[in-house]
Amino acid sequence: MRKNKIIILIISLIVAIIVISLVSNRYSTLKEKETDFAVRDTASVTKVFIADKKENSVLLERITSGWTLNDQFVANTKVVDFLLSTMKRLRVKAPVPLSIRTGVISRLASNGIKVEVYQEVYRINLFNRYKFFKHEKLTKVFYVGDATQDNMGTYMLIEDADNPYIVFIPGFRGFLFSRFSPKPDDWKSHVVFNTKLADIKSVALKFYEDPENSFKVDIEDAQGNYKMTAMHSGEVLESYDTLKLLNFLTSFRDLRYETRMNNLMTPMKLDSIINSTPVYELTLVNRFDDTTKVPMFKKHSMPESIANAYEMLVPVDHDRFYGLINDGNDFVLMQYYVFDKVLYPLSDYRN
């Protein structure tokens, strides 16, 4: 009898230990999931979707040559890389104190930014060595809120988790929500032209105020045979400065604008400039017959409000000008320092 009691006691202890262990592990797993904000393998990230409650959203998708934005634009690779680096380094500083927990959850629900991360994963992964059946999967969803009172952390919440946390990046002093912008403008590439010489079919430069200096260059073959034509008269130049022309053509490899102006001007002023006569117009056709046309407009050297009233008296800005890119969707500010090398007139190329 005594022996049976000992056996029952031992069994009871074992069962108790197993139950405690299971509960502990379950609690530990839940806690780990609640605090698992970091995206450790950013190389496997295929898409990132970011949205707010004001109908702003961005979809960043990885392609062979970089990243796309909302299936329509080229994304700024540097900004996307910064986002990936941020997500990789996210760490939990502390749980949100109970005294403010309700308020934080309420703000996250009403104003939080939703972040969805998609990655390439394997259905079968043995010891991280034998991997089979790769597919894309939504691996992480979390909400980004406002900053803590000392601006040293950011409130975040994993989707379906009960508790929000204060998240930070070790070694960084500041908040993080600005890195998860849901506004497309913050992710657009500043590239205007990004075409290698080997991919150019033709380039035309039109001078509206000096049409005799407008010209077109056709690349006839890969051996460096070009046809340079005066657009005003149709004259084909028999002799021209080949070194200058080569410098002109190779400059289209990387030309970028400074600032997007769509939201920095009144619609009335924007329409006024766009509907005015451009100063220049660059048209590039690549070997796939894709055409990029960029009309360029004068910029006054004084604020536009003053220029509106004294248009004829205000001098033209010789450092910057305006351009219309992305099929007329984006009105941007450009620098002569960057674009001067592709704005020389025909007379500069004549021998």
Coordinates of C-alpha atoms in Angstrom, one line a residue:
M1 CA 0.0 0.0 0.0
R2 CA 2.7 2.3 1.0
K3 CA 4.6 1.4 -2.2
N4 CA 1.5 2.3 -4.3
K5 CA 1.3 5.7 -2.6
I6 CA 4.9 6.4 -3.5
I7 CA 4.3 5.4 -7.1
I8 CA 1.2 7.6 -7.3
L9 CA 3.1 10.5 -5.8
I10 CA 5.9 10.1 -8.3
I11 CA 3.5 10.0 -11.2
S12 CA 1.7 13.1 -9.8
L13 CA 5.0 14.9 -9.6
I14 CA 5.9 14.0 -13.2
V15 CA 2.5 15.1 -14.5
A16 CA 2.8 18.3 -12.6
I17 CA 6.2 19.0 -14.0
I18 CA 5.0 18.2 -17.6
V19 CA 2.0 20.5 -17.2
I20 CA 4.1 23.3 -15.8
S21 CA 6.6 22.8 -18.6
L22 CA 3.9 22.9 -21.3
V23 CA 2.3 26.0 -19.8
S24 CA 5.7 27.7 -19.4
N25 CA 6.7 26.8 -23.0
R26 CA 3.4 28.0 -24.4
Y27 CA 3.7 31.3 -22.4
S28 CA 7.3 31.7 -23.6
T29 CA 6.2 31.0 -27.2
L30 CA 3.4 33.6 -27.0
K31 CA 5.8 36.1 -25.4
E32 CA 8.4 35.5 -28.1
K33 CA 5.8 35.9 -30.9
E34 CA 4.6 39.2 -29.3
T35 CA 8.1 40.6 -29.3
D36 CA 9.3 39.2 -32.7
F37 CA 9.4 42.5 -34.6
A38 CA 12.8 42.0 -36.3
V39 CA 13.1 40.7 -39.9
R40 CA 16.3 38.7 -39.7
D41 CA 16.7 37.6 -43.3
T42 CA 16.1 40.7 -45.3
A43 CA 17.6 39.1 -48.4
S44 CA 14.5 36.9 -48.6
V45 CA 12.0 39.8 -48.5
T46 CA 10.0 40.0 -51.7
K47 CA 7.4 42.6 -50.8
V48 CA 6.6 45.2 -48.1
F49 CA 3.2 46.8 -47.8
I50 CA 2.7 49.9 -45.7
A51 CA -0.6 51.6 -45.1
D52 CA -2.2 54.1 -42.8
K53 CA -5.8 54.9 -41.9
K54 CA -6.0 57.9 -44.3
E55 CA -5.9 55.7 -47.5
N56 CA -2.2 56.3 -48.0
S57 CA -0.3 53.1 -49.0
V58 CA 2.8 51.8 -50.7
L59 CA 3.6 48.4 -52.1
L60 CA 7.4 47.8 -52.5
E61 CA 8.2 44.8 -54.7
R62 CA 11.6 43.3 -55.4
I63 CA 12.6 42.8 -59.0
T64 CA 15.8 41.8 -60.7
S65 CA 17.0 45.4 -61.1
G66 CA 15.9 46.8 -57.7
W67 CA 12.5 47.6 -56.4
T68 CA 9.2 48.9 -57.8
L69 CA 6.6 51.1 -56.1
N70 CA 2.9 50.4 -56.4
D71 CA 3.4 48.5 -59.7
Q72 CA 4.0 51.8 -61.4
F73 CA 7.2 53.6 -60.4
V74 CA 10.8 52.8 -59.7
A75 CA 11.4 52.9 -56.0
N76 CA 14.4 54.6 -54.4
T77 CA 16.7 51.6 -53.7
K78 CA 18.6 53.5 -51.0
V79 CA 15.5 54.3 -49.1
V80 CA 14.2 50.7 -49.4
D81 CA 17.6 49.4 -48.2
F82 CA 17.3 51.7 -45.2
L83 CA 13.9 50.3 -44.4
L84 CA 15.2 46.7 -44.6
S85 CA 18.1 47.6 -42.4
T86 CA 15.7 49.2 -39.9
M87 CA 13.5 46.1 -39.8
K88 CA 16.5 43.8 -39.3
R89 CA 17.7 45.8 -36.3
L90 CA 14.4 46.2 -34.4
R91 CA 14.7 45.3 -30.7
V92 CA 12.2 45.4 -27.8
K93 CA 13.2 47.8 -25.1
A94 CA 10.3 47.1 -22.7
P95 CA 6.6 46.3 -22.5
V96 CA 4.3 49.3 -22.5
P97 CA 3.6 50.3 -18.9
L98 CA 0.1 49.2 -17.7
S99 CA -0.7 52.8 -16.8
I100 CA -0.6 53.9 -20.5
R101 CA -1.3 50.6 -22.2
T102 CA -5.0 51.3 -23.0
G103 CA -4.1 54.7 -24.5
V104 CA -1.3 53.3 -26.6
I105 CA -3.5 50.5 -28.0
S106 CA -6.2 53.0 -28.8
R107 CA -3.7 55.2 -30.8
L108 CA -2.3 52.2 -32.6
A109 CA -5.8 51.2 -33.6
S110 CA -6.8 54.7 -34.9
N111 CA -3.5 56.1 -36.2
G112 CA -1.0 53.2 -36.4
I113 CA 0.8 52.4 -39.6
K114 CA 0.3 48.8 -40.8
V115 CA 3.4 46.9 -42.1
E116 CA 3.2 43.6 -43.9
V117 CA 6.4 41.7 -44.8
Y118 CA 6.4 39.0 -47.4
Q119 CA 9.4 36.6 -47.8
E120 CA 10.5 33.6 -49.8
V121 CA 10.4 30.6 -47.6
Y122 CA 10.6 26.8 -48.0
R123 CA 7.8 24.4 -47.3
I124 CA 10.4 21.8 -46.3
N125 CA 13.6 23.1 -44.5
L126 CA 15.7 20.4 -42.8
F127 CA 18.3 21.8 -40.5
N128 CA 18.5 25.0 -42.7
R129 CA 20.5 22.8 -45.1
Y130 CA 18.0 20.9 -47.2
K131 CA 15.4 23.2 -48.6
F132 CA 12.5 22.3 -50.9
F133 CA 9.4 24.0 -52.5
K134 CA 10.1 27.7 -52.2
H135 CA 7.1 30.0 -52.2
E136 CA 6.2 33.5 -51.1
K137 CA 4.6 33.9 -47.7
L138 CA 3.2 36.7 -45.5
T139 CA 5.6 36.3 -42.6
K140 CA 5.1 39.3 -40.4
V141 CA 2.4 41.9 -39.7
F142 CA 2.9 44.7 -37.2
Y143 CA 1.7 48.2 -36.4
V144 CA 3.9 51.2 -35.9
G145 CA 2.7 53.9 -33.5
D146 CA 4.0 57.2 -32.2
A147 CA 7.1 57.9 -30.2
T148 CA 7.6 57.6 -26.4
Q149 CA 7.6 60.7 -24.3
D150 CA 11.4 60.9 -24.4
N151 CA 11.5 60.2 -28.2
M152 CA 13.9 57.3 -27.5
G153 CA 11.5 54.5 -28.6
T154 CA 8.4 53.8 -30.7
Y155 CA 5.3 52.0 -29.7
M156 CA 4.6 48.8 -31.8
L157 CA 2.2 45.9 -31.8
I158 CA 2.4 42.6 -33.5
E159 CA -0.9 41.7 -35.2
D160 CA -3.2 39.6 -33.0
A161 CA -0.9 40.1 -30.0
D162 CA -2.3 41.3 -26.7
N163 CA 0.5 43.6 -25.6
P164 CA 2.2 46.5 -27.3
Y165 CA 5.9 47.1 -26.8
I166 CA 8.5 50.0 -26.9
V167 CA 10.8 49.2 -29.8
F168 CA 14.2 50.8 -30.6
I169 CA 17.4 50.2 -32.5
P170 CA 20.5 49.7 -30.4
G171 CA 22.9 52.6 -30.8
F172 CA 20.2 54.9 -32.4
R173 CA 18.7 57.8 -30.4
G174 CA 15.3 58.7 -31.8
F175 CA 12.0 57.4 -33.0
L176 CA 11.3 55.0 -35.9
F177 CA 7.8 55.7 -37.3
S178 CA 9.1 58.1 -40.0
R179 CA 11.0 55.2 -41.6
F180 CA 7.7 53.4 -42.3
S181 CA 6.1 56.1 -44.4
P182 CA 2.9 55.1 -46.2
K183 CA 3.2 58.0 -48.7
P184 CA 4.4 57.1 -52.2
D185 CA 6.3 60.3 -52.7
D186 CA 8.7 59.3 -50.0
W187 CA 9.7 56.1 -51.9
K188 CA 10.0 57.3 -55.5
S189 CA 13.3 57.1 -57.2
H190 CA 14.8 60.4 -58.2
V191 CA 16.0 59.0 -61.4
V192 CA 15.0 60.9 -64.6
F193 CA 17.2 59.0 -67.0
N194 CA 19.0 55.7 -66.3
T195 CA 20.0 54.3 -69.7
K196 CA 23.3 52.9 -70.7
L197 CA 24.8 53.9 -74.1
A198 CA 24.4 50.4 -75.4
D199 CA 20.6 50.6 -74.8
I200 CA 20.0 54.0 -76.4
K201 CA 18.4 54.1 -79.9
S202 CA 18.0 57.9 -80.2
V203 CA 18.1 61.1 -78.3
A204 CA 16.5 64.4 -79.3
L205 CA 17.1 67.8 -77.6
K206 CA 14.7 70.6 -78.6
F207 CA 15.4 74.3 -77.8
Y208 CA 12.1 76.1 -77.9
E209 CA 13.7 79.6 -77.7
D210 CA 16.5 78.7 -80.2
P211 CA 15.1 76.1 -82.6
E212 CA 18.1 76.2 -84.9
N213 CA 20.2 74.6 -82.1
S214 CA 17.8 71.7 -81.7
F215 CA 19.2 68.3 -82.8
K216 CA 18.6 64.6 -82.8
V217 CA 21.2 61.8 -82.5
D218 CA 20.4 58.3 -83.9
I219 CA 22.7 55.4 -83.0
E220 CA 23.1 53.4 -86.1
D221 CA 25.2 50.5 -84.8
A222 CA 27.2 49.2 -81.9
Q223 CA 30.5 50.3 -83.6
G224 CA 29.9 53.9 -82.7
N225 CA 28.4 55.2 -85.9
Y226 CA 26.0 58.0 -85.1
K227 CA 23.8 60.2 -87.3
M228 CA 23.4 63.8 -86.0
T229 CA 20.6 65.8 -87.5
A230 CA 19.7 69.5 -87.1
M231 CA 15.9 69.3 -86.3
H232 CA 15.1 72.8 -87.6
S233 CA 16.6 72.3 -91.1
G234 CA 16.9 68.5 -91.5
E235 CA 20.6 68.9 -92.1
V236 CA 22.7 65.8 -91.4
L237 CA 26.0 66.8 -89.9
E238 CA 29.0 65.4 -91.8
S239 CA 31.4 66.5 -89.2
Y240 CA 31.0 66.9 -85.4
D241 CA 32.9 66.6 -82.2
T242 CA 32.7 62.8 -81.5
L243 CA 34.2 63.2 -78.0
K244 CA 31.5 65.7 -76.9
L245 CA 28.8 63.6 -78.5
L246 CA 30.0 60.5 -76.7
N247 CA 30.0 62.4 -73.4
F248 CA 26.5 63.6 -74.1
L249 CA 25.2 60.1 -74.8
T250 CA 27.0 58.4 -71.8
S251 CA 25.6 61.1 -69.4
F252 CA 22.1 59.5 -69.6
R253 CA 23.4 56.6 -67.5
D254 CA 22.4 58.4 -64.3
L255 CA 20.5 61.8 -64.2
R256 CA 18.4 62.6 -61.2
Y257 CA 16.1 65.3 -60.0
E258 CA 16.4 67.2 -56.7
T259 CA 12.8 67.5 -55.3
R260 CA 9.3 66.5 -56.3
M261 CA 7.2 69.7 -56.4
N262 CA 3.6 68.3 -56.8
N263 CA 2.6 69.0 -53.2
L264 CA 4.8 72.1 -52.7
M265 CA 3.0 74.4 -55.2
T266 CA -0.6 75.5 -55.6
P267 CA -2.4 73.7 -58.3
M268 CA -3.0 77.0 -60.1
K269 CA 0.8 77.8 -60.2
L270 CA 1.6 74.2 -61.2
D271 CA -0.9 74.3 -64.2
S272 CA 0.5 77.7 -65.2
I273 CA 4.0 76.4 -65.5
I274 CA 3.1 73.1 -67.1
N275 CA 1.0 74.9 -69.7
S276 CA 3.7 77.4 -70.6
T277 CA 6.2 76.9 -73.3
P278 CA 9.2 74.8 -72.2
V279 CA 12.8 76.0 -72.5
Y280 CA 14.1 72.5 -73.5
E281 CA 12.7 69.1 -74.2
L282 CA 14.7 65.9 -74.0
T283 CA 13.3 62.7 -75.7
L284 CA 15.2 59.4 -75.3
V285 CA 14.1 56.2 -77.1
N286 CA 15.8 53.0 -75.9
R287 CA 16.4 49.9 -78.0
F288 CA 13.1 48.4 -76.8
D289 CA 11.4 51.5 -78.3
D290 CA 10.4 52.8 -74.9
T291 CA 10.2 56.6 -75.0
T292 CA 11.1 59.0 -72.1
K293 CA 10.1 62.6 -72.8
V294 CA 11.0 65.4 -70.4
P295 CA 9.9 69.0 -71.0
M296 CA 11.8 71.5 -68.9
F297 CA 10.7 74.9 -67.7
K298 CA 12.3 78.1 -66.4
K299 CA 12.4 78.7 -62.7
H300 CA 12.4 82.2 -61.2
S301 CA 15.2 83.1 -58.8
M302 CA 12.7 84.6 -56.3
P303 CA 9.7 83.0 -54.6
E304 CA 6.9 82.1 -56.9
S305 CA 4.4 84.5 -55.2
I306 CA 6.7 87.4 -56.0
A307 CA 7.4 86.1 -59.5
N308 CA 3.6 85.9 -60.2
A309 CA 3.2 89.6 -59.6
Y310 CA 6.4 90.8 -61.3
E311 CA 7.0 88.1 -63.9
M312 CA 8.9 90.3 -66.4
L313 CA 11.1 91.8 -63.7
V314 CA 12.1 88.7 -61.8
P315 CA 15.4 87.1 -63.1
V316 CA 15.5 83.5 -64.1
D317 CA 17.2 81.0 -61.7
H318 CA 20.5 79.9 -63.3
D319 CA 21.0 77.1 -60.8
R320 CA 17.7 75.2 -61.0
F321 CA 14.8 74.6 -63.4
Y322 CA 11.6 72.5 -63.5
G323 CA 10.8 69.3 -65.3
L324 CA 7.8 67.1 -66.0
I325 CA 8.6 63.4 -65.7
N326 CA 7.0 59.9 -65.4
D327 CA 4.6 60.5 -68.3
G328 CA 3.5 63.9 -66.8
N329 CA 2.7 62.6 -63.4
D330 CA 5.6 64.2 -61.5
F331 CA 6.6 67.9 -61.6
V332 CA 10.2 68.1 -60.2
L333 CA 13.0 70.5 -59.5
M334 CA 16.3 69.9 -61.3
Q335 CA 19.8 71.3 -61.1
Y336 CA 21.8 72.7 -64.0
Y337 CA 24.8 71.3 -62.3
V338 CA 23.5 67.8 -63.0
F339 CA 21.8 68.4 -66.4
D340 CA 24.1 70.9 -68.0
K341 CA 26.1 68.1 -69.8
V342 CA 23.1 67.1 -71.8
L343 CA 21.8 70.6 -72.6
Y344 CA 24.5 71.9 -74.9
P345 CA 23.2 73.3 -78.2
L346 CA 23.9 72.0 -81.6
S347 CA 26.5 74.7 -82.3
D348 CA 28.7 73.2 -79.5
Y349 CA 29.0 69.9 -81.5
R350 CA 29.9 71.4 -84.9
N351 CA 33.5 71.1 -86.0

